[in-house]
mmCIF file of C-alpha atoms in Angstrom:
data_model
loop_
_atom_site.group_PDB
_atom_site.id
_atom_site.type_symbol
_atom_site.label_atom_id
_atom_site.label_comp_id
_atom_site.label_asym_id
_atom_site.label_seq_id
_atom_site.Cartn_x
_atom_site.Cartn_y
_atom_site.Cartn_z
ATOM 1 C CA MET A 146 129.624 137.500 89.559
ATOM 2 C CA ILE A 147 131.615 134.456 90.690
ATOM 3 C CA ALA A 148 132.251 134.279 94.428
ATOM 4 C CA ARG A 149 135.052 132.227 95.910
ATOM 5 C CA ASP A 150 135.428 131.261 99.541
ATOM 6 C CA PHE A 151 138.819 130.597 101.103
ATOM 7 C CA PHE A 152 140.576 130.227 104.433
ATOM 8 C CA LEU A 153 144.265 130.786 103.887
ATOM 9 C CA ASP A 154 147.178 132.453 105.573
ATOM 10 C CA GLY A 155 150.310 134.345 104.623
ATOM 11 C CA SER A 156 152.069 133.641 101.336
ATOM 12 C CA GLU A 157 149.538 130.968 100.357
ATOM 13 C CA LEU A 158 146.825 133.609 100.520
ATOM 14 C CA PHE A 159 148.696 135.963 98.215
ATOM 15 C CA ARG A 160 149.552 133.215 95.722
ATOM 16 C CA THR A 161 145.921 132.128 95.560
ATOM 17 C CA LEU A 162 144.643 135.659 95.068
ATOM 18 C CA SER A 163 147.238 136.230 92.372
ATOM 19 C CA ASP A 164 145.904 133.197 90.522
ATOM 20 C CA TRP A 165 142.274 134.244 90.939
ATOM 21 C CA GLN A 166 142.820 137.920 90.042
ATOM 22 C CA PRO A 167 139.727 139.066 91.984
ATOM 23 C CA ASN A 168 137.802 142.241 91.226
ATOM 24 C CA VAL A 169 136.966 142.775 94.905
ATOM 25 C CA ILE A 170 137.832 141.078 98.206
ATOM 26 C CA VAL A 171 135.608 140.677 101.271
ATOM 27 C CA CYS A 172 137.619 139.301 104.177
ATOM 28 C CA PHE A 173 137.968 138.869 107.928
ATOM 29 C CA ILE A 174 141.634 139.664 108.482
ATOM 30 C CA VAL A 175 143.273 142.402 110.508
ATOM 31 C CA ASP A 176 146.151 144.839 110.652
ATOM 32 C CA ASP A 177 149.433 143.571 109.168
ATOM 33 C CA LEU A 178 147.795 140.953 106.958
ATOM 34 C CA VAL A 179 145.462 143.526 105.414
ATOM 35 C CA ILE A 180 148.373 145.913 104.898
ATOM 36 C CA ASN A 181 150.315 143.145 103.163
ATOM 37 C CA LEU A 182 147.249 142.229 101.142
ATOM 38 C CA ARG A 183 146.786 145.844 100.097
ATOM 39 C CA ASP A 184 150.420 145.929 98.946
ATOM 40 C CA GLN A 185 150.138 142.665 97.019
ATOM 41 C CA ILE A 186 147.034 143.347 94.940
ATOM 42 C CA PRO A 187 146.380 146.144 92.436
ATOM 43 C CA PRO A 188 145.344 149.408 94.133
ATOM 44 C CA GLU A 189 142.114 149.545 92.120
ATOM 45 C CA VAL A 190 140.851 146.281 93.694
ATOM 46 C CA PRO A 191 138.574 147.190 96.637
ATOM 47 C CA ILE A 192 138.900 145.396 99.976
ATOM 48 C CA VAL A 193 136.077 145.167 102.508
ATOM 49 C CA SER A 194 137.138 143.825 105.904
ATOM 50 C CA THR A 195 134.756 142.698 108.631
ATOM 51 C CA ALA A 196 137.529 143.015 111.221
ATOM 52 C CA ARG A 197 138.970 146.261 112.523
ATOM 53 C CA VAL A 198 141.925 147.566 110.521
ATOM 54 C CA GLN A 199 143.651 150.887 110.193
ATOM 55 C CA GLN A 200 142.538 153.242 107.448
ATOM 56 C CA LEU A 201 143.903 152.207 104.048
ATOM 57 C CA SER A 202 143.227 153.390 100.524
ATOM 58 C CA ASN A 203 140.323 151.703 98.716
ATOM 59 C CA THR A 204 139.603 149.638 101.837
ATOM 60 C CA ALA A 205 136.289 149.667 103.705
ATOM 61 C CA VAL A 206 135.461 148.224 107.114
ATOM 62 C CA VAL A 207 132.172 146.814 108.446
ATOM 63 C CA LEU A 208 131.984 146.100 112.177
ATOM 64 C CA ALA A 209 129.662 145.244 115.011
ATOM 65 C CA SER A 210 129.069 148.128 117.396
ATOM 66 C CA ALA A 211 131.747 148.379 120.089
ATOM 67 C CA ILE A 212 129.628 150.942 121.955
ATOM 68 C CA GLU A 213 126.788 148.442 122.108
ATOM 69 C CA PHE A 214 129.231 145.896 123.537
ATOM 70 C CA TYR A 215 130.456 148.316 126.216
ATOM 71 C CA CYS A 216 126.905 149.250 127.222
ATOM 72 C CA GLN A 217 125.773 145.657 127.565
ATOM 73 C CA ALA A 218 128.949 144.582 129.363
ATOM 74 C CA HIS A 219 128.607 147.373 131.921
ATOM 75 C CA ARG A 220 124.914 146.626 132.380
ATOM 76 C CA LEU A 221 125.676 142.984 133.125
ATOM 77 C CA PHE A 222 128.553 143.818 135.463
ATOM 78 C CA ASP A 223 126.329 146.330 137.285
ATOM 79 C CA GLN A 224 123.866 143.522 137.932
ATOM 80 C CA LEU A 225 126.710 141.427 139.343
ATOM 81 C CA GLN A 226 127.737 144.325 141.625
ATOM 82 C CA VAL A 227 131.441 144.079 140.837
ATOM 83 C CA ASN A 228 133.857 146.569 142.395
ATOM 84 C CA GLU A 229 135.542 147.573 139.133
ATOM 85 C CA VAL A 230 135.156 146.968 135.400
ATOM 86 C CA TRP A 231 138.276 146.467 133.288
ATOM 87 C CA GLN A 232 138.974 146.172 129.598
ATOM 88 C CA PHE A 233 141.582 143.558 128.661
ATOM 89 C CA VAL A 234 143.488 144.107 125.417
ATOM 90 C CA PHE A 235 145.901 141.751 123.725
ATOM 91 C CA GLY A 236 148.883 143.061 121.800
ATOM 92 C CA GLY A 237 148.689 143.789 118.119
ATOM 93 C CA GLU A 238 148.835 147.319 116.869
ATOM 94 C CA PRO A 239 146.959 149.352 115.846
ATOM 95 C CA THR A 240 143.917 147.289 116.851
ATOM 96 C CA GLY A 241 144.883 147.241 120.539
ATOM 97 C CA GLN A 242 145.328 150.997 120.700
ATOM 98 C CA SER A 243 142.113 151.512 118.754
ATOM 99 C CA SER A 244 140.140 149.370 121.220
ATOM 100 C CA GLN A 245 141.590 151.250 124.178
ATOM 101 C CA ARG A 246 140.859 154.615 122.573
ATOM 102 C CA GLN A 247 137.266 153.618 121.833
ATOM 103 C CA TYR A 248 136.656 152.465 125.372
ATOM 104 C CA ARG A 249 138.334 155.550 126.829
ATOM 105 C CA GLU A 250 135.975 157.733 124.782
ATOM 106 C CA TYR A 251 132.994 155.637 125.858
ATOM 107 C CA ALA A 252 134.001 155.926 129.519
ATOM 108 C CA ALA A 253 134.313 159.706 129.262
ATOM 109 C CA ARG A 254 130.894 160.081 127.613
ATOM 110 C CA HIS A 255 129.101 157.728 129.996
ATOM 111 C CA ASN A 256 130.790 158.865 133.204
ATOM 112 C CA VAL A 257 132.362 155.514 134.046
ATOM 113 C CA VAL A 258 135.868 154.971 135.381
ATOM 114 C CA TYR A 259 138.260 153.935 132.627
ATOM 115 C CA HIS A 260 140.347 150.858 133.429
ATOM 116 C CA SER A 261 142.269 149.032 130.721
ATOM 117 C CA GLN A 262 145.030 146.436 130.847
ATOM 118 C CA TRP A 263 147.281 145.596 127.915
ATOM 119 C CA ALA A 264 149.201 142.344 127.526
ATOM 120 C CA PRO A 265 151.301 140.845 124.729
ATOM 121 C CA GLU A 266 149.535 138.096 122.828
ATOM 122 C CA PRO A 267 150.798 134.740 124.161
ATOM 123 C CA GLN A 268 152.293 132.267 121.704
ATOM 124 C CA THR A 269 149.985 129.544 123.031
ATOM 125 C CA LEU A 270 146.895 131.572 122.185
ATOM 126 C CA VAL A 271 146.296 129.800 118.882
ATOM 127 C CA ASP A 272 145.847 126.429 120.578
ATOM 128 C CA LEU A 273 144.406 126.935 124.030
ATOM 129 C CA HIS A 274 143.394 123.285 124.178
ATOM 130 C CA LYS A 275 147.022 122.347 124.849
ATOM 131 C CA SER A 276 148.228 124.763 127.502
ATOM 132 C CA VAL A 277 148.245 128.349 128.658
ATOM 133 C CA GLU A 278 151.407 130.163 129.618
ATOM 134 C CA VAL A 279 150.705 132.402 132.585
ATOM 135 C CA ASP A 280 152.132 135.843 131.939
ATOM 136 C CA PRO A 281 153.640 137.101 135.249
ATOM 137 C CA ASP A 282 152.368 140.626 134.578
ATOM 138 C CA VAL A 283 148.844 139.359 133.882
ATOM 139 C CA GLU A 284 148.988 137.198 137.028
ATOM 140 C CA PHE A 285 150.083 140.182 139.133
ATOM 141 C CA TRP A 286 147.370 142.371 137.626
ATOM 142 C CA LEU A 287 144.614 139.805 138.236
ATOM 143 C CA ASN A 288 145.718 139.175 141.815
ATOM 144 C CA GLN A 289 145.774 142.844 142.798
ATOM 145 C CA LEU A 290 142.330 143.693 141.388
ATOM 146 C CA PRO A 291 139.585 144.396 143.979
ATOM 147 C CA LYS A 292 137.347 141.330 144.047
ATOM 148 C CA PRO A 293 134.805 140.762 142.702
ATOM 149 C CA VAL A 294 135.873 142.378 139.449
ATOM 150 C CA GLY A 295 134.451 142.340 135.927
ATOM 151 C CA ILE A 296 136.709 142.023 132.872
ATOM 152 C CA PHE A 297 135.687 142.190 129.226
ATOM 153 C CA SER A 298 137.706 141.860 126.049
ATOM 154 C CA GLN A 299 137.091 142.443 122.355
ATOM 155 C CA ASN A 300 139.999 140.184 121.393
ATOM 156 C CA THR A 301 139.044 136.772 120.083
ATOM 157 C CA LEU A 302 140.246 134.031 122.490
ATOM 158 C CA ALA A 303 141.018 136.520 125.269
ATOM 159 C CA GLY A 304 138.021 135.479 127.359
ATOM 160 C CA CYS A 305 139.121 131.861 127.178
ATOM 161 C CA TYR A 306 142.697 132.865 128.004
ATOM 162 C CA LEU A 307 141.593 134.837 131.067
ATOM 163 C CA ALA A 308 139.357 132.032 132.348
ATOM 164 C CA ARG A 309 142.164 129.492 132.096
ATOM 165 C CA THR A 310 144.699 131.858 133.619
ATOM 166 C CA CYS A 311 142.388 132.465 136.592
ATOM 167 C CA GLU A 312 142.033 128.724 137.061
ATOM 168 C CA LEU A 313 145.809 128.243 137.043
ATOM 169 C CA ILE A 314 146.507 130.981 139.601
ATOM 170 C CA GLY A 315 143.672 130.002 141.934
ATOM 171 C CA LEU A 316 141.082 132.702 141.215
ATOM 172 C CA LYS A 317 137.449 131.625 141.025
ATOM 173 C CA VAL A 318 135.332 132.508 137.994
ATOM 174 C CA PRO A 319 132.858 134.200 138.346
ATOM 175 C CA VAL A 320 133.091 134.616 142.147
ATOM 176 C CA ASP A 321 136.388 136.535 142.043
ATOM 177 C CA VAL A 322 136.561 137.459 138.358
ATOM 178 C CA ALA A 323 133.564 137.706 136.025
ATOM 179 C CA ILE A 324 134.562 137.492 132.356
ATOM 180 C CA ILE A 325 132.963 138.548 129.078
ATOM 181 C CA GLY A 326 134.836 137.637 125.900
ATOM 182 C CA SER A 327 134.251 137.923 122.182
ATOM 183 C CA ASP A 328 135.004 134.253 121.616
ATOM 184 C CA GLY A 329 133.029 132.095 119.212
ATOM 185 C CA PHE A 330 130.804 129.269 120.393
ATOM 186 C CA GLN A 331 133.349 126.452 120.159
ATOM 187 C CA VAL A 332 136.074 128.391 121.968
ATOM 188 C CA ALA A 333 133.810 129.924 124.607
ATOM 189 C CA THR A 334 132.356 126.559 125.573
ATOM 190 C CA SER A 335 135.716 124.754 125.646
ATOM 191 C CA THR A 336 136.800 126.332 128.926
ATOM 192 C CA HIS A 337 135.713 125.629 132.471
ATOM 193 C CA PRO A 338 133.604 127.498 133.205
ATOM 194 C CA PRO A 339 132.226 128.360 129.742
ATOM 195 C CA VAL A 340 132.818 132.017 128.903
ATOM 196 C CA THR A 341 130.059 134.564 128.420
ATOM 197 C CA SER A 342 130.565 135.902 124.923
ATOM 198 C CA VAL A 343 129.347 138.262 122.260
ATOM 199 C CA LEU A 344 126.879 137.224 119.606
ATOM 200 C CA VAL A 345 127.482 139.610 116.708
ATOM 201 C CA PRO A 346 124.936 140.155 113.921
ATOM 202 C CA ALA A 347 127.121 138.226 111.477
ATOM 203 C CA PRO A 348 124.554 137.822 108.659
ATOM 204 C CA GLU A 349 123.823 141.552 108.666
ATOM 205 C CA ILE A 350 127.540 142.390 108.715
ATOM 206 C CA GLY A 351 128.226 139.999 105.851
ATOM 207 C CA LEU A 352 125.366 141.295 103.712
ATOM 208 C CA ARG A 353 126.378 144.906 104.298
ATOM 209 C CA ALA A 354 129.988 144.067 103.432
ATOM 210 C CA VAL A 355 128.893 142.518 100.135
ATOM 211 C CA ASP A 356 126.691 145.544 99.363
ATOM 212 C CA ILE A 357 129.638 147.868 99.978
ATOM 213 C CA ALA A 358 131.914 145.689 97.853
ATOM 214 C CA ILE A 359 129.478 145.910 94.938
ATOM 215 C CA GLU A 360 129.123 149.659 95.469
ATOM 216 C CA MET A 361 132.901 150.102 95.417
ATOM 217 C CA LEU A 362 133.125 148.079 92.219
ATOM 218 C CA GLU A 363 130.450 150.155 90.528
ATOM 219 C CA THR A 364 131.370 153.629 91.770
ATOM 220 C CA GLY A 365 135.071 153.335 92.526
ATOM 221 C CA SER A 366 134.630 154.638 96.069
ATOM 222 C CA GLY A 367 133.370 153.453 99.429
ATOM 223 C CA PRO A 368 132.794 154.681 102.980
ATOM 224 C CA CYS A 369 135.763 156.454 104.561
ATOM 225 C CA GLU A 370 134.781 155.547 108.122
ATOM 226 C CA PRO A 371 133.934 152.085 109.483
ATOM 227 C CA VAL A 372 130.318 151.087 108.896
ATOM 228 C CA ILE A 373 128.827 150.061 112.238
ATOM 229 C CA ILE A 374 126.133 147.385 112.420
ATOM 230 C CA GLU A 375 124.032 147.195 115.572
ATOM 231 C CA GLY A 376 122.194 144.174 116.919
ATOM 232 C CA LEU A 377 124.937 142.690 119.089
ATOM 233 C CA THR A 378 123.895 140.661 122.122
ATOM 234 C CA ILE A 379 125.770 139.074 125.008
ATOM 235 C CA LEU A 380 125.218 135.355 125.457
ATOM 236 C CA GLU A 381 125.506 134.648 129.164
ATOM 237 C CA ARG A 382 127.384 131.595 130.350
ATOM 238 C CA ALA A 383 128.903 130.485 133.627
ATOM 239 C CA SER A 384 131.799 132.989 133.595
ATOM 240 C CA THR A 385 129.284 135.664 134.639
ATOM 241 C CA GLY A 386 127.006 133.317 136.562
ATOM 242 C CA GLY A 387 124.729 132.754 133.562
ATOM 243 C CA GLY A 388 122.959 129.606 132.507
ATOM 244 C CA CYS A 389 120.337 129.815 135.251
ATOM 245 C CA ARG A 390 117.309 131.019 133.285
ATOM 246 C CA VAL A 391 113.930 129.821 134.485
ATOM 247 C CA ASP A 392 112.003 130.234 131.240
ATOM 248 C CA CYS A 393 112.422 129.547 127.548
ATOM 249 C CA ASP A 394 114.145 132.241 125.517
ATOM 250 C CA ILE A 395 113.059 131.420 121.981
ATOM 251 C CA ASP A 396 114.545 134.606 120.515
ATOM 252 C CA ALA A 397 117.957 133.667 121.907
ATOM 253 C CA ALA A 398 117.561 130.144 120.537
ATOM 254 C CA LEU A 399 116.663 131.397 117.058
ATOM 255 C CA GLN A 400 119.562 133.818 117.048
ATOM 256 C CA PHE A 401 121.934 131.115 118.231
ATOM 257 C CA ILE A 402 120.723 128.773 115.488
ATOM 258 C CA GLY A 403 121.150 131.506 112.895
ATOM 259 C CA GLN A 404 124.717 132.096 114.011
ATOM 260 C CA HIS A 405 125.916 128.561 114.682
ATOM 261 C CA ALA A 406 123.810 125.984 112.805
ATOM 262 C CA CYS A 407 126.467 125.685 110.111
ATOM 263 C CA GLU A 408 129.120 124.942 112.737
ATOM 264 C CA GLY A 409 127.548 121.552 113.363
ATOM 265 C CA VAL A 410 125.662 122.391 116.563
ATOM 266 C CA LYS A 411 122.832 120.164 117.724
ATOM 267 C CA VAL A 412 119.622 120.811 119.650
ATOM 268 C CA ASN A 413 121.358 119.971 122.936
ATOM 269 C CA ASP A 414 123.883 122.742 122.243
ATOM 270 C CA VAL A 415 121.055 125.234 121.726
ATOM 271 C CA VAL A 416 119.448 124.211 125.017
ATOM 272 C CA GLU A 417 122.704 124.307 126.975
ATOM 273 C CA GLN A 418 123.805 127.674 125.620
ATOM 274 C CA THR A 419 120.534 129.625 125.599
ATOM 275 C CA GLN A 420 118.033 128.007 127.952
ATOM 276 C CA GLY A 421 117.461 127.202 131.591
ATOM 277 C CA VAL A 422 114.826 124.530 131.058
ATOM 278 C CA SER A 423 114.790 120.893 130.028
ATOM 279 C CA ARG A 424 115.088 119.852 126.401
ATOM 280 C CA MET A 425 111.508 118.556 126.449
ATOM 281 C CA THR A 426 110.118 121.844 127.765
ATOM 282 C CA PHE A 427 112.202 123.815 125.298
ATOM 283 C CA HIS A 428 111.129 121.610 122.369
ATOM 284 C CA LYS A 429 107.448 122.084 123.188
ATOM 285 C CA ARG A 430 107.717 125.853 123.638
ATOM 286 C CA PHE A 431 109.883 126.290 120.522
ATOM 287 C CA LEU A 432 107.332 124.419 118.417
ATOM 288 C CA GLU A 433 104.525 126.601 119.790
ATOM 289 C CA VAL A 434 106.341 129.855 119.014
ATOM 290 C CA ALA A 435 108.304 129.059 115.836
ATOM 291 C CA GLY A 436 105.931 126.559 114.263
ATOM 292 C CA ILE A 437 108.729 124.054 113.633
ATOM 293 C CA THR A 438 110.947 121.920 115.834
ATOM 294 C CA PRO A 439 114.420 123.106 116.896
ATOM 295 C CA GLY A 440 115.969 120.358 114.777
ATOM 296 C CA ALA A 441 114.009 121.512 111.740
ATOM 297 C CA ALA A 442 115.129 125.105 112.359
ATOM 298 C CA ILE A 443 118.769 124.010 112.407
ATOM 299 C CA ARG A 444 118.258 121.975 109.247
ATOM 300 C CA GLU A 445 116.535 124.843 107.420
ATOM 301 C CA ARG A 446 119.329 127.255 108.343
ATOM 302 C CA ARG A 447 121.867 124.812 106.922
ATOM 303 C CA MET A 448 119.831 124.311 103.751
ATOM 304 C CA ARG A 449 119.545 128.063 103.280
ATOM 305 C CA GLU A 450 123.318 128.319 103.461
ATOM 306 C CA ALA A 451 123.712 125.398 101.055
ATOM 307 C CA ARG A 452 121.318 126.949 98.530
ATOM 308 C CA TRP A 453 123.209 130.226 98.637
ATOM 309 C CA LEU A 454 126.613 128.589 98.217
ATOM 310 C CA LEU A 455 125.387 126.428 95.343
ATOM 311 C CA SER A 456 123.764 129.327 93.523
ATOM 312 C CA GLN A 457 126.296 132.085 94.181
ATOM 313 C CA THR A 458 129.685 130.345 94.283
ATOM 314 C CA ASP A 459 131.695 127.650 92.532
ATOM 315 C CA VAL A 460 132.544 125.849 95.772
ATOM 316 C CA ALA A 461 132.327 122.071 95.307
ATOM 317 C CA PRO A 462 129.307 120.319 96.886
ATOM 318 C CA GLY A 463 131.668 118.185 98.967
ATOM 319 C CA THR A 464 133.150 121.333 100.494
ATOM 320 C CA ILE A 465 129.729 122.932 100.945
ATOM 321 C CA CYS A 466 128.780 119.881 102.983
ATOM 322 C CA GLY A 467 131.327 120.852 105.656
ATOM 323 C CA LEU A 468 130.577 124.570 105.424
ATOM 324 C CA CYS A 469 126.951 123.797 106.272
ATOM 325 C CA GLY A 470 127.738 121.750 109.361
ATOM 326 C CA TYR A 471 127.613 118.211 107.986
ATOM 327 C CA ARG A 472 130.460 115.786 108.590
ATOM 328 C CA GLU A 473 129.645 113.306 105.827
ATOM 329 C CA TYR A 474 128.581 114.058 102.271
ATOM 330 C CA PRO A 475 126.052 111.173 101.966
ATOM 331 C CA HIS A 476 124.117 112.608 104.905
ATOM 332 C CA PHE A 477 124.239 116.118 103.458
ATOM 333 C CA TYR A 478 123.165 114.762 100.054
ATOM 334 C CA LYS A 479 120.197 112.928 101.593
ATOM 335 C CA VAL A 480 119.026 115.935 103.610
ATOM 336 C CA PHE A 481 119.426 118.336 100.679
ATOM 337 C CA ARG A 482 117.549 116.082 98.273
ATOM 338 C CA ALA A 483 114.719 115.628 100.786
ATOM 339 C CA SER A 484 114.532 119.401 101.227
ATOM 340 C CA GLU A 485 114.873 120.564 97.617
ATOM 341 C CA GLY A 486 113.747 117.557 95.594
ATOM 342 C CA VAL A 487 117.006 117.448 93.628
ATOM 343 C CA SER A 488 120.653 116.699 94.348
ATOM 344 C CA PRO A 489 123.084 119.544 95.160
ATOM 345 C CA THR A 490 124.639 119.326 91.691
ATOM 346 C CA GLN A 491 121.250 119.301 89.980
ATOM 347 C CA TYR A 492 120.184 122.309 92.045
ATOM 348 C CA ARG A 493 123.275 124.244 90.971
ATOM 349 C CA ASN A 494 122.624 123.430 87.316
ATOM 350 C CA LEU A 495 119.030 124.603 87.652
ATOM 351 C CA VAL A 496 119.710 127.947 89.318
ATOM 352 C CA LYS A 497 122.996 129.060 87.710
#
């Protein structure tokens, strides 16, 4: 099996797939793009998406548990003693309606009051580093909520959007509005204050998606309902008053490294995002528990990713360098050779 990795959009995506003529596709794309993809490729080619999409023929879905997210969000908001808990949903059908329906069902089963607010997705959402357009309806909604209030969202970037909107309209986070988003590390930490976010079991989701893809290739059929993977955790940051731990949380550090090492994070990032102690204290405790230093753990996670990409894909070593969190190839080459005893190219020739 030859695996190819790509990050493309729109017509470029379809042209590339047409050239590759894949036997199966594992992707993280939603709604309209998946529908278009399904229309563009032969119906016998299975698709496995790790993002929520509507039910389509020969298309399987693998997701983190939304119920687990709701439970943990409510538990955290209960600790904060907020007056109300709201779900915030960006536009985009049918995903928005699906999220609201799921939460409505959860609220009914767990005897909690259902509150949900929908808003159209702002055009500035793609680049929140530039500016945020305050939607008058969102501003009115935020202002009339009983403070303190807790808001969570399953939409990527929505937590960041809410935090910046609150700042612009004079609401204090987390004093007035506590926020939990599903934003990734780089987005969640780019706001002030940093947004509490979801840490999904990405490796488990990816492995299960690949297993299902192989199963669909071999049997011609796959699961009709979304496959739910549990193991989600909420990574507390300042938007819910987090970041004040008094002890080392090595499990959180290891999970954070597993999720983000290949994004170029450093030991300081691990300390800032998961600990409430000094770097020196964390380093000592991490070494006692894990048997290696935090830096070595980050390096080993990157090397594990590099070994997999070299052995299972045709991605060029120069590209793998960036995918594993290294900015410059000479540095990646040096680290890989020190770890494996051979160069990346030699390793690929040995194992393929």
